[in-house]
CSV table of C-alpha atoms in Angstrom, one decimal:
chain,number,residue,atom,x,y,z
A,4,MET,CA,81.2,71.4,131.9
A,5,SER,CA,79.4,72.2,128.1
A,6,MET,CA,82.2,73.8,125.7
A,7,GLN,CA,79.2,75.6,124.0
A,8,GLY,CA,78.0,77.2,127.4
A,9,SER,CA,81.7,78.3,128.8
A,10,GLY,CA,83.2,79.5,125.6
A,11,LEU,CA,86.4,77.9,126.9
A,12,MET,CA,88.4,75.4,124.3
A,13,PRO,CA,89.4,72.1,125.9
A,14,GLN,CA,92.9,71.9,124.7
A,15,GLN,CA,95.7,74.5,123.3
A,16,GLN,CA,96.1,73.8,119.9
A,17,ALA,CA,98.9,71.4,118.5
A,18,TYR,CA,98.6,71.9,114.7
A,19,ASP,CA,100.9,70.3,112.3
A,20,THR,CA,101.2,72.3,109.5
A,21,ARG,CA,102.5,69.1,107.4
A,22,GLU,CA,99.2,67.5,108.2
A,23,ALA,CA,97.5,71.2,107.1
A,24,GLY,CA,98.9,70.9,103.8
A,25,ALA,CA,100.4,74.7,104.0
A,26,SER,CA,103.5,76.3,105.7
A,27,ARG,CA,103.6,79.3,107.5
A,28,PHE,CA,105.2,81.4,104.6
A,29,GLN,CA,102.6,79.8,102.4
A,30,ARG,CA,99.5,81.1,104.8
A,31,TRP,CA,101.1,84.4,104.8
A,32,GLN,CA,101.5,84.8,101.0
A,33,VAL,CA,97.8,84.1,101.0
A,34,MET,CA,97.2,86.8,103.5
A,35,GLY,CA,99.5,89.6,101.3
A,36,ALA,CA,97.5,88.8,98.4
A,37,VAL,CA,94.0,89.5,100.0
A,38,VAL,CA,95.3,92.6,101.6
A,39,LEU,CA,96.4,93.8,98.2
A,40,VAL,CA,93.1,92.9,96.5
A,41,ALA,CA,91.5,94.8,99.5
A,42,PHE,CA,93.7,97.8,99.2
A,43,LEU,CA,92.9,97.7,95.1
A,44,THR,CA,89.4,97.3,95.7
A,45,ILE,CA,88.8,100.4,97.8
A,46,LEU,CA,91.1,102.4,96.0
A,47,ALA,CA,88.8,101.7,92.9
A,48,ARG,CA,86.0,102.5,95.1
A,49,VAL,CA,86.9,105.9,96.2
A,50,GLY,CA,88.4,106.9,93.3
A,51,ILE,CA,85.8,108.5,91.7
A,52,SER,CA,85.6,110.7,94.6
A,53,GLY,CA,88.9,112.1,93.8
A,54,ALA,CA,88.2,112.6,90.3
A,55,LYS,CA,84.4,114.4,91.0
A,56,VAL,CA,85.1,117.5,90.3
A,57,GLU,CA,86.9,116.8,86.7
A,58,MET,CA,84.5,114.4,85.8
A,59,ALA,CA,81.7,116.5,86.5
A,60,HIS,CA,82.9,119.2,84.6
A,61,ASP,CA,83.9,117.3,81.5
A,62,LEU,CA,80.6,115.2,81.3
A,63,GLY,CA,78.1,118.2,82.3
A,64,ILE,CA,77.1,116.4,85.5
A,65,GLY,CA,75.4,118.4,88.3
A,66,ASP,CA,75.7,117.5,92.2
A,67,LEU,CA,72.2,115.7,91.9
A,68,ALA,CA,72.9,113.5,88.9
A,69,PHE,CA,76.2,112.6,90.7
A,70,GLY,CA,74.3,111.8,93.4
A,71,MET,CA,72.7,109.2,91.7
A,72,VAL,CA,76.1,107.9,90.2
A,73,PHE,CA,76.9,107.4,94.0
A,74,GLY,CA,73.8,105.7,94.7
A,75,ALA,CA,74.1,103.2,91.8
A,76,PHE,CA,77.3,102.2,93.1
A,77,ALA,CA,75.7,101.5,96.4
A,78,LEU,CA,72.5,100.1,95.4
A,79,GLY,CA,74.5,97.3,93.2
A,80,TYR,CA,76.9,96.8,96.1
A,81,ALA,CA,73.8,95.8,98.6
A,82,ALA,CA,72.1,94.0,96.1
A,83,PHE,CA,74.6,91.1,95.0
A,84,MET,CA,76.4,90.7,98.5
A,85,ILE,CA,74.7,87.7,99.7
A,86,PRO,CA,74.7,86.1,96.2
A,87,ALA,CA,78.3,86.4,95.9
A,88,GLY,CA,79.0,85.3,99.1
A,89,ALA,CA,77.0,82.2,98.1
A,90,MET,CA,79.3,81.8,95.1
A,91,ALA,CA,82.2,81.7,97.3
A,92,ASP,CA,81.0,78.8,99.3
A,93,ARG,CA,79.7,77.3,96.2
A,94,TRP,CA,82.5,77.9,93.7
A,95,GLY,CA,85.3,78.4,95.9
A,96,PRO,CA,87.1,81.8,96.5
A,97,ARG,CA,89.6,80.8,93.4
A,98,LYS,CA,87.1,81.0,91.0
A,99,SER,CA,84.8,83.5,92.5
A,100,LEU,CA,87.3,86.1,93.7
A,101,THR,CA,89.1,85.9,90.1
A,102,LEU,CA,85.8,86.8,88.5
A,103,SER,CA,85.0,89.5,90.8
A,104,VAL,CA,88.1,91.3,90.5
A,105,PHE,CA,88.2,90.9,86.8
A,106,LEU,CA,84.8,92.3,86.5
A,107,TRP,CA,85.4,95.1,88.7
A,108,SER,CA,88.4,96.1,86.9
A,109,LEU,CA,86.5,95.8,83.7
A,110,PHE,CA,84.1,98.3,84.8
A,111,THR,CA,86.7,100.7,86.0
A,112,LEU,CA,88.3,100.7,82.9
A,113,CYS,CA,84.9,101.4,81.3
A,114,THR,CA,84.6,104.2,83.7
A,115,GLY,CA,87.1,105.9,81.9
A,116,LEU,CA,85.5,105.5,78.7
A,117,VAL,CA,82.2,107.3,79.5
A,118,VAL,CA,80.4,109.9,77.6
A,119,GLY,CA,77.2,110.8,79.3
A,120,VAL,CA,75.8,110.4,82.6
A,121,THR,CA,73.4,107.5,82.1
A,122,VAL,CA,76.1,105.6,80.9
A,123,LEU,CA,78.1,106.2,83.6
A,124,ILE,CA,75.1,105.4,86.3
A,125,VAL,CA,74.8,102.2,84.7
A,126,VAL,CA,78.5,101.2,85.0
A,127,ARG,CA,78.8,102.5,88.3
A,128,LEU,CA,75.8,99.9,89.1
A,129,LEU,CA,77.7,97.2,87.4
A,130,PHE,CA,80.9,97.9,89.4
A,131,GLY,CA,78.8,97.9,92.5
A,132,LEU,CA,77.7,94.1,91.6
A,133,ALA,CA,81.1,93.4,90.5
A,134,GLU,CA,82.8,94.4,94.1
A,135,ALA,CA,80.2,93.1,96.1
A,136,GLY,CA,81.9,89.9,96.2
A,137,VAL,CA,85.4,90.7,96.9
A,138,PHE,CA,85.4,90.6,100.7
A,139,PRO,CA,83.2,87.9,101.4
A,140,GLN,CA,85.1,86.0,98.9
A,141,ALA,CA,88.6,87.0,100.4
A,142,THR,CA,87.4,85.8,104.0
A,143,ARG,CA,86.4,82.2,102.4
A,144,ALA,CA,90.0,82.1,101.2
A,145,LEU,CA,91.2,83.1,104.5
A,146,HIS,CA,88.7,80.7,106.4
A,147,ASN,CA,90.3,77.9,104.2
A,148,TRP,CA,94.1,78.7,104.5
A,149,THR,CA,94.7,80.2,108.2
A,150,LEU,CA,94.5,78.4,111.4
A,151,PRO,CA,91.6,79.8,114.0
A,152,GLY,CA,94.3,80.9,116.1
A,153,GLU,CA,95.5,83.4,113.3
A,154,ARG,CA,92.2,84.2,111.6
A,155,GLY,CA,92.0,87.5,113.8
A,156,VAL,CA,95.0,89.0,112.5
A,157,ALA,CA,94.4,87.9,109.2
A,158,LEU,CA,91.3,89.2,108.9
A,159,GLY,CA,92.5,92.6,110.5
A,160,LEU,CA,94.9,93.0,108.1
A,161,LEU,CA,92.3,92.6,105.0
A,162,ASN,CA,90.2,95.2,106.7
A,163,MET,CA,93.7,97.3,107.1
A,164,GLY,CA,94.0,96.9,103.6
A,165,SER,CA,90.6,98.6,102.4
A,166,ARG,CA,91.6,101.4,105.4
A,167,LEU,CA,94.8,102.3,103.7
A,168,GLY,CA,93.2,102.2,100.4
A,169,ALA,CA,90.6,104.6,101.1
A,170,ALA,CA,93.1,106.8,103.0
A,171,LEU,CA,95.7,106.7,99.8
A,172,GLY,CA,92.8,107.1,97.5
A,173,LEU,CA,91.5,110.1,98.7
A,174,THR,CA,94.8,111.8,98.8
A,175,LEU,CA,96.9,110.3,95.7
A,176,THR,CA,93.5,110.3,93.1
A,177,PRO,CA,93.3,113.8,92.9
A,178,LEU,CA,97.2,114.1,92.1
A,179,CYS,CA,97.0,111.2,89.5
A,180,VAL,CA,93.9,113.3,87.8
A,181,ALA,CA,96.0,116.4,87.8
A,182,TRP,CA,99.1,114.3,86.2
A,183,VAL,CA,97.1,112.1,83.7
A,184,GLY,CA,93.6,113.1,83.5
A,185,TRP,CA,90.4,111.0,85.1
A,186,ARG,CA,90.3,109.0,82.1
A,187,ALA,CA,93.8,107.6,82.3
A,188,SER,CA,93.7,107.0,86.0
A,189,PHE,CA,90.8,104.8,85.7
A,190,ALA,CA,92.1,102.9,82.9
A,191,GLY,CA,95.4,102.2,84.8
A,192,LEU,CA,93.8,101.1,87.9
A,193,GLY,CA,91.5,98.7,86.1
A,194,VAL,CA,94.7,97.2,84.3
A,195,VAL,CA,96.4,96.6,87.7
A,196,GLY,CA,93.0,94.9,88.8
A,197,VAL,CA,93.1,92.5,85.5
A,198,LEU,CA,96.6,91.7,86.4
A,199,TRP,CA,95.8,90.7,90.1
A,200,SER,CA,92.8,88.7,89.0
A,201,GLY,CA,95.3,86.7,86.6
A,202,ILE,CA,97.8,86.0,89.1
A,203,TRP,CA,95.1,85.0,91.6
A,204,PHE,CA,93.5,82.4,89.4
A,205,VAL,CA,96.9,80.6,88.3
A,206,TRP,CA,98.6,80.7,91.7
A,207,PHE,CA,95.8,80.1,94.4
A,208,ARG,CA,94.3,77.1,95.2
A,209,ASP,CA,91.0,76.7,97.0
A,210,LEU,CA,92.4,74.4,99.5
A,211,PRO,CA,96.0,74.2,100.6
A,212,GLY,CA,98.1,71.1,99.8
A,213,PRO,CA,99.8,69.3,96.9
A,214,LYS,CA,96.8,68.6,95.5
A,215,PRO,CA,93.8,70.8,94.7
A,216,ALA,CA,91.4,68.4,96.7
A,217,ALA,CA,93.7,68.8,99.6
A,218,VAL,CA,92.6,69.4,103.1
A,219,PRO,CA,91.9,73.1,104.4
A,220,THR,CA,94.3,74.2,106.9
A,221,GLY,CA,93.3,73.6,110.7
A,222,THR,CA,90.9,70.5,109.5
A,223,THR,CA,91.7,66.7,109.4
A,224,ARG,CA,91.7,64.9,106.2
A,225,ALA,CA,88.4,63.5,107.2
A,226,GLU,CA,87.0,67.0,107.6
A,227,GLY,CA,88.5,68.0,104.1
A,228,GLU,CA,86.1,65.2,102.7
A,229,VAL,CA,83.1,66.8,104.4
A,230,GLU,CA,84.3,70.5,103.1
A,231,GLN,CA,84.3,69.2,99.9
A,232,SER,CA,80.8,67.5,99.9
A,233,LYS,CA,79.4,70.4,101.4
A,234,ARG,CA,80.2,72.4,98.3
A,235,ASN,CA,77.4,70.8,96.6
A,236,SER,CA,74.9,70.8,99.4
A,237,PRO,CA,71.9,73.3,99.4
A,238,ILE,CA,72.4,76.7,100.9
A,239,PRO,CA,71.1,76.2,104.9
A,240,TRP,CA,68.9,79.5,104.6
A,241,ARG,CA,66.6,78.1,107.1
A,242,ALA,CA,69.6,77.3,109.8
A,243,PHE,CA,70.6,81.0,109.0
A,244,LEU,CA,66.9,82.4,109.8
A,245,HIS,CA,66.8,80.5,113.0
A,246,SER,CA,70.3,81.2,114.6
A,247,ARG,CA,70.3,83.9,117.2
A,248,ASN,CA,74.0,84.3,116.2
A,249,PHE,CA,73.3,85.4,112.8
A,250,TYR,CA,70.9,88.4,113.7
A,251,LEU,CA,73.3,89.6,116.5
A,252,ILE,CA,76.3,89.4,114.3
A,253,LEU,CA,74.4,91.4,111.7
A,254,TYR,CA,73.1,94.0,114.0
A,255,GLN,CA,76.6,94.8,115.7
A,256,TYR,CA,78.0,95.2,112.3
A,257,PHE,CA,75.1,97.9,111.1
A,258,ALA,CA,76.1,99.8,114.0
A,259,CYS,CA,79.7,99.6,113.0
A,260,ASN,CA,79.4,100.9,109.7
A,261,PHE,CA,76.8,103.2,110.8
A,262,THR,CA,79.4,105.1,112.7
A,263,PHE,CA,82.7,104.8,110.4
A,264,PHE,CA,80.7,105.6,107.4
A,265,LEU,CA,80.8,109.6,108.5
A,266,CYS,CA,84.5,109.2,107.3
A,267,PHE,CA,83.7,108.6,103.6
A,268,SER,CA,80.4,110.5,103.6
A,269,TRP,CA,80.0,113.9,105.5
A,270,LEU,CA,83.2,114.2,107.6
A,271,LEU,CA,84.9,116.5,105.1
A,272,PRO,CA,82.4,118.9,104.4
A,273,PHE,CA,81.1,119.4,108.2
A,274,LEU,CA,84.6,120.4,108.9
A,275,ARG,CA,84.5,123.2,106.3
A,276,ALA,CA,81.1,124.3,107.1
A,277,HIS,CA,81.3,123.9,110.6
A,278,TYR,CA,84.5,125.0,111.8
A,279,ALA,CA,85.0,127.4,108.8
A,280,ILE,CA,88.4,126.0,107.2
A,281,SER,CA,89.8,125.7,104.1
A,282,ALA,CA,89.2,123.0,101.7
A,283,GLY,CA,92.9,121.7,101.9
A,284,GLN,CA,93.0,121.8,105.7
A,285,ALA,CA,89.3,119.8,105.5
A,286,GLY,CA,91.1,117.1,103.4
A,287,LEU,CA,94.2,116.5,105.4
A,288,TYR,CA,91.8,116.4,108.8
A,289,ALA,CA,89.4,114.0,107.3
A,290,SER,CA,92.0,111.4,106.4
A,291,VAL,CA,93.2,111.2,109.9
A,292,PRO,CA,90.5,109.2,111.3
A,293,LEU,CA,91.3,106.3,108.0
A,294,TYR,CA,94.9,106.3,109.0
A,295,CYS,CA,93.8,105.6,112.5
A,296,GLY,CA,91.7,102.8,111.2
A,297,VAL,CA,94.4,101.2,109.7
A,298,VAL,CA,96.2,100.7,113.0
A,299,ALA,CA,93.1,99.8,114.8
A,300,THR,CA,92.1,97.1,112.3
A,301,TRP,CA,95.7,95.6,112.6
A,302,SER,CA,95.7,95.7,116.4
A,303,GLY,CA,92.0,94.3,116.9
A,304,GLY,CA,92.7,91.2,115.1
A,305,TRP,CA,96.0,90.5,116.9
A,306,ALA,CA,93.8,91.1,120.2
A,307,VAL,CA,91.7,88.4,119.2
A,308,ASP,CA,94.3,85.6,118.3
A,309,ARG,CA,96.6,86.6,121.4
A,310,ILE,CA,93.4,86.1,123.9
A,311,TYR,CA,92.4,82.8,121.9
A,312,LYS,CA,95.7,81.6,122.4
A,313,THR,CA,94.7,81.6,126.1
A,314,GLY,CA,92.2,79.2,125.5
A,315,ARG,CA,89.1,81.8,125.8
A,316,TRP,CA,87.3,81.4,122.7
A,317,ARG,CA,84.5,83.3,123.2
A,318,LEU,CA,86.4,86.1,125.3
A,319,SER,CA,88.8,86.3,122.3
A,320,ARG,CA,86.1,87.7,120.0
A,321,ALA,CA,84.0,89.4,122.8
A,322,LEU,CA,86.7,91.6,124.6
A,323,PRO,CA,88.1,93.3,121.4
A,324,ALA,CA,84.5,94.1,120.5
A,325,PHE,CA,83.5,95.1,124.0
A,326,LEU,CA,86.4,97.5,124.1
A,327,GLY,CA,86.2,98.7,120.9
A,328,PHE,CA,82.5,99.7,120.7
A,329,GLY,CA,83.1,101.4,124.4
A,330,LEU,CA,85.8,103.7,123.1
A,331,ALA,CA,83.2,104.7,120.5
A,332,ILE,CA,80.4,105.4,122.8
A,333,ALA,CA,82.6,107.5,125.1
A,334,THR,CA,84.2,109.7,122.0
A,335,LEU,CA,80.9,109.9,120.2
A,336,LEU,CA,79.3,111.3,123.3
A,337,ALA,CA,82.3,113.8,123.6
A,338,ALA,CA,83.0,114.8,120.1
A,339,PRO,CA,79.9,117.6,119.6
A,340,PHE,CA,81.5,119.5,122.4
A,341,MET,CA,84.9,119.8,120.9
A,342,PRO,CA,85.9,123.7,120.4
A,343,SER,CA,88.0,123.1,117.1
A,344,ALA,CA,88.4,121.1,114.4
A,345,GLY,CA,91.6,119.8,115.4
A,346,TYR,CA,90.3,118.7,118.8
A,347,PHE,CA,87.0,117.3,116.8
A,348,VAL,CA,89.0,115.2,114.7
A,349,ALA,CA,91.3,114.3,117.2
A,350,CYS,CA,88.2,112.9,119.3
A,351,PHE,CA,86.6,111.2,116.1
A,352,ALA,CA,89.6,109.5,115.4
A,353,LEU,CA,89.3,107.8,118.7
A,354,THR,CA,85.8,106.6,117.6
A,355,THR,CA,87.0,105.3,114.3
A,356,VAL,CA,89.5,103.4,116.4
A,357,GLY,CA,87.1,102.3,118.6
A,358,VAL,CA,84.9,101.0,115.8
A,359,ASP,CA,87.6,99.6,113.4
A,360,PHE,CA,89.0,97.7,116.6
A,361,THR,CA,86.1,95.2,116.3
A,362,LEU,CA,86.5,94.4,112.9
A,363,GLY,CA,88.8,91.4,113.5
A,364,SER,CA,85.9,90.1,116.0
A,365,SER,CA,83.2,90.4,113.5
A,366,TRP,CA,84.9,89.2,110.5
A,367,THR,CA,86.7,86.1,112.8
A,368,VAL,CA,83.1,85.1,114.0
A,369,CYS,CA,81.8,85.0,110.7
A,370,CYS,CA,84.4,82.2,110.3
A,371,ASP,CA,83.7,80.6,113.6
A,372,VAL,CA,79.9,80.6,113.2
A,373,GLY,CA,79.8,80.2,109.5
A,374,GLY,CA,82.3,77.0,109.0
A,375,THR,CA,81.6,76.1,105.3
A,376,CYS,CA,79.2,78.9,104.8
A,377,SER,CA,81.3,81.6,106.3
A,378,GLY,CA,81.3,83.4,102.7
A,379,MET,CA,77.5,83.6,102.9
A,380,LEU,CA,77.5,84.6,106.5
A,381,SER,CA,80.1,87.2,106.3
A,382,ALA,CA,78.4,88.4,103.1
A,383,ALA,CA,75.1,89.0,104.9
A,384,MET,CA,76.9,90.7,107.7
A,385,ASN,CA,78.4,93.0,104.9
A,386,THR,CA,75.0,93.7,103.4
A,387,LEU,CA,73.6,95.1,106.7
A,388,GLY,CA,76.9,97.0,107.2
A,389,ALA,CA,76.2,98.5,103.6
A,390,MET,CA,72.3,99.2,105.2
A,391,GLY,CA,74.5,100.9,108.1
A,392,SER,CA,76.7,103.2,106.1
A,393,LEU,CA,73.4,104.2,103.8
A,394,ALA,CA,71.3,105.1,107.1
A,395,SER,CA,74.2,107.2,108.0
A,396,SER,CA,74.7,109.2,104.8
A,397,LEU,CA,70.8,109.9,104.8
A,398,LEU,CA,70.5,110.8,108.6
A,399,PHE,CA,73.4,113.2,109.6
A,400,PRO,CA,72.5,115.8,107.1
A,401,LEU,CA,68.8,115.1,107.8
A,402,LEU,CA,69.1,115.0,111.6
A,403,VAL,CA,71.8,117.9,111.8
A,404,GLY,CA,69.3,120.0,109.5
A,405,ARG,CA,66.2,119.6,111.7
A,406,SER,CA,67.7,119.9,115.1
A,407,GLY,CA,70.5,122.4,114.1
A,408,ARG,CA,72.7,120.1,116.0
A,409,VAL,CA,75.5,117.9,115.4
A,410,GLY,CA,75.1,116.3,118.7
A,411,THR,CA,71.8,114.6,118.0
A,412,TYR,CA,73.3,112.5,115.1
A,413,PHE,CA,76.4,111.7,117.5
A,414,CYS,CA,73.8,110.7,120.4
A,415,LEU,CA,71.9,108.3,117.9
A,416,ALA,CA,75.3,106.5,116.7
A,417,ALA,CA,76.3,106.0,120.5
A,418,LEU,CA,73.1,104.5,121.4
A,419,LEU,CA,73.4,102.0,118.2
A,420,ASN,CA,77.1,101.3,119.9
A,421,ILE,CA,75.4,100.6,123.2
A,422,ILE,CA,73.3,98.1,121.5
A,423,ALA,CA,76.2,96.6,119.8
A,424,VAL,CA,78.1,95.8,123.2
A,425,VAL,CA,74.7,94.2,124.1
A,426,CYS,CA,74.7,91.7,121.4
A,427,TRP,CA,78.6,90.7,122.0
A,428,LYS,CA,77.2,89.5,125.4
A,429,TYR,CA,75.0,86.9,123.8
A,430,ILE,CA,77.4,86.0,120.7
A,431,GLU,CA,78.6,82.5,120.8
A,432,PRO,CA,81.4,81.7,118.5
A,433,GLU,CA,81.4,77.9,119.7
A,434,ARG,CA,77.9,77.8,118.3
A,435,GLY,CA,77.2,77.0,114.6
A,436,LEU,CA,74.1,78.0,112.0
A,437,GLY,CA,71.7,75.6,114.3
A,438,PRO,CA,71.6,73.6,117.4
A,439,GLU,CA,73.0,70.2,115.4
A,440,GLU,CA,75.4,72.1,113.1
A,441,THR,CA,78.0,73.5,114.9
A,442,PRO,CA,80.9,74.4,112.0
A,443,GLY,CA,83.0,76.2,114.5
A,444,ALA,CA,83.3,73.3,116.8
A,445,SER,CA,85.2,71.6,114.0
A,446,ASP,CA,88.3,73.6,115.5
A,447,VAL,CA,87.8,72.0,118.9
A,448,VAL,CA,87.5,68.5,117.3
A,449,ASN,CA,91.1,69.4,115.7
A,450,GLN,CA,92.5,70.1,119.1
A,451,ARG,CA,91.5,67.0,120.8
A,452,GLU,CA,92.8,65.1,117.8
A,453,ASP,CA,96.0,66.9,118.1
A,454,ALA,CA,96.2,66.2,121.8
A,455,ALA,CA,95.5,62.6,121.4
A,456,ALA,CA,98.0,62.5,118.6
A,457,SER,CA,100.6,64.1,120.6
A,458,GLY,CA,100.2,61.9,123.5
């Protein structure tokens, strides 16, 4: 039976961490570092929302102009995502992630120094450009340092850090602004980011092992030499564009972010207006889905790895995605009929659990299919996710305004999630970018070699 056709792994893994060049403790150190930077990155991103009222007052910025400030970040973030992913594959995650974090930290510091709306728009555009690379570059670092059977948890933790940063950022930023002011708050966060980038550059190495040229975790030494040589190879644009996996992976992430982004945009004002509750109550309710997402991102990654260790490669990626999108579909259809804010938030929190449960599958399959181009593939996926977020933020008020019912938006989101389920039926993690090149199949080669070595 063909491995590509079945999605089954021929042997259970028998990795030798001494051959891989990294101990379990060292791999967890790398995971911890990228979870921390994910937390700081999103904390910096949502900080401006928590400081919006004070900034608008001090700088004399109206809501329309502040909308341009938010839009400037989104534009920069989407525009530079794919080039930033290419940097991760070409330069390695050590240099590329150091540069990205240093630059977003610098522009966070600059945010605290602005004196007018024009300068603020430019700074937020540059901030978006700098932040675009963080998650693709962190994904490439985890691809290099983690075993295939633990990438689900690693990438789930990466996304957990981002959710926790968002939830705490929306809660803590207003308190910091009230305590030290918005200028000092941005300055302090920028300094923390600069410190992280310096430590990462000094401590981290692109590939595990005693030397910088050592072999990536989970590969043979011969494959490590191939990994090094591919850094100087042209980006396989043709393979990307001719891969069915490429389009399926991108679309399902569009649907995921379209659904989730309501947490970052219209959920809080919708709760205040639709259920006539106070700003304090709405803020408390709006944070609940984000905290639920913290649990879902980790548990989704755990499920990916748990199933993978049974020898079912394709099922390990597809089943958590099926379950997550299925839960999201059911709760999206039920949410508009909730009679109170509490019931609505409980229902939408389950929606968030559903779509966040799929993140481990999404980011892990980028490592499977992308291989040495996993930075590029995850960047392209995240770009479509950003487009989904933008579409959600624009269509929610448009659809609710025209129909007078919130159900129209939720039905559309449910339909997109149904199509995402269909996408996961046809995504093949064991198939690389083209029929002749299967980067993900290197894991299978390792299993065969390990099985032969063990005898």
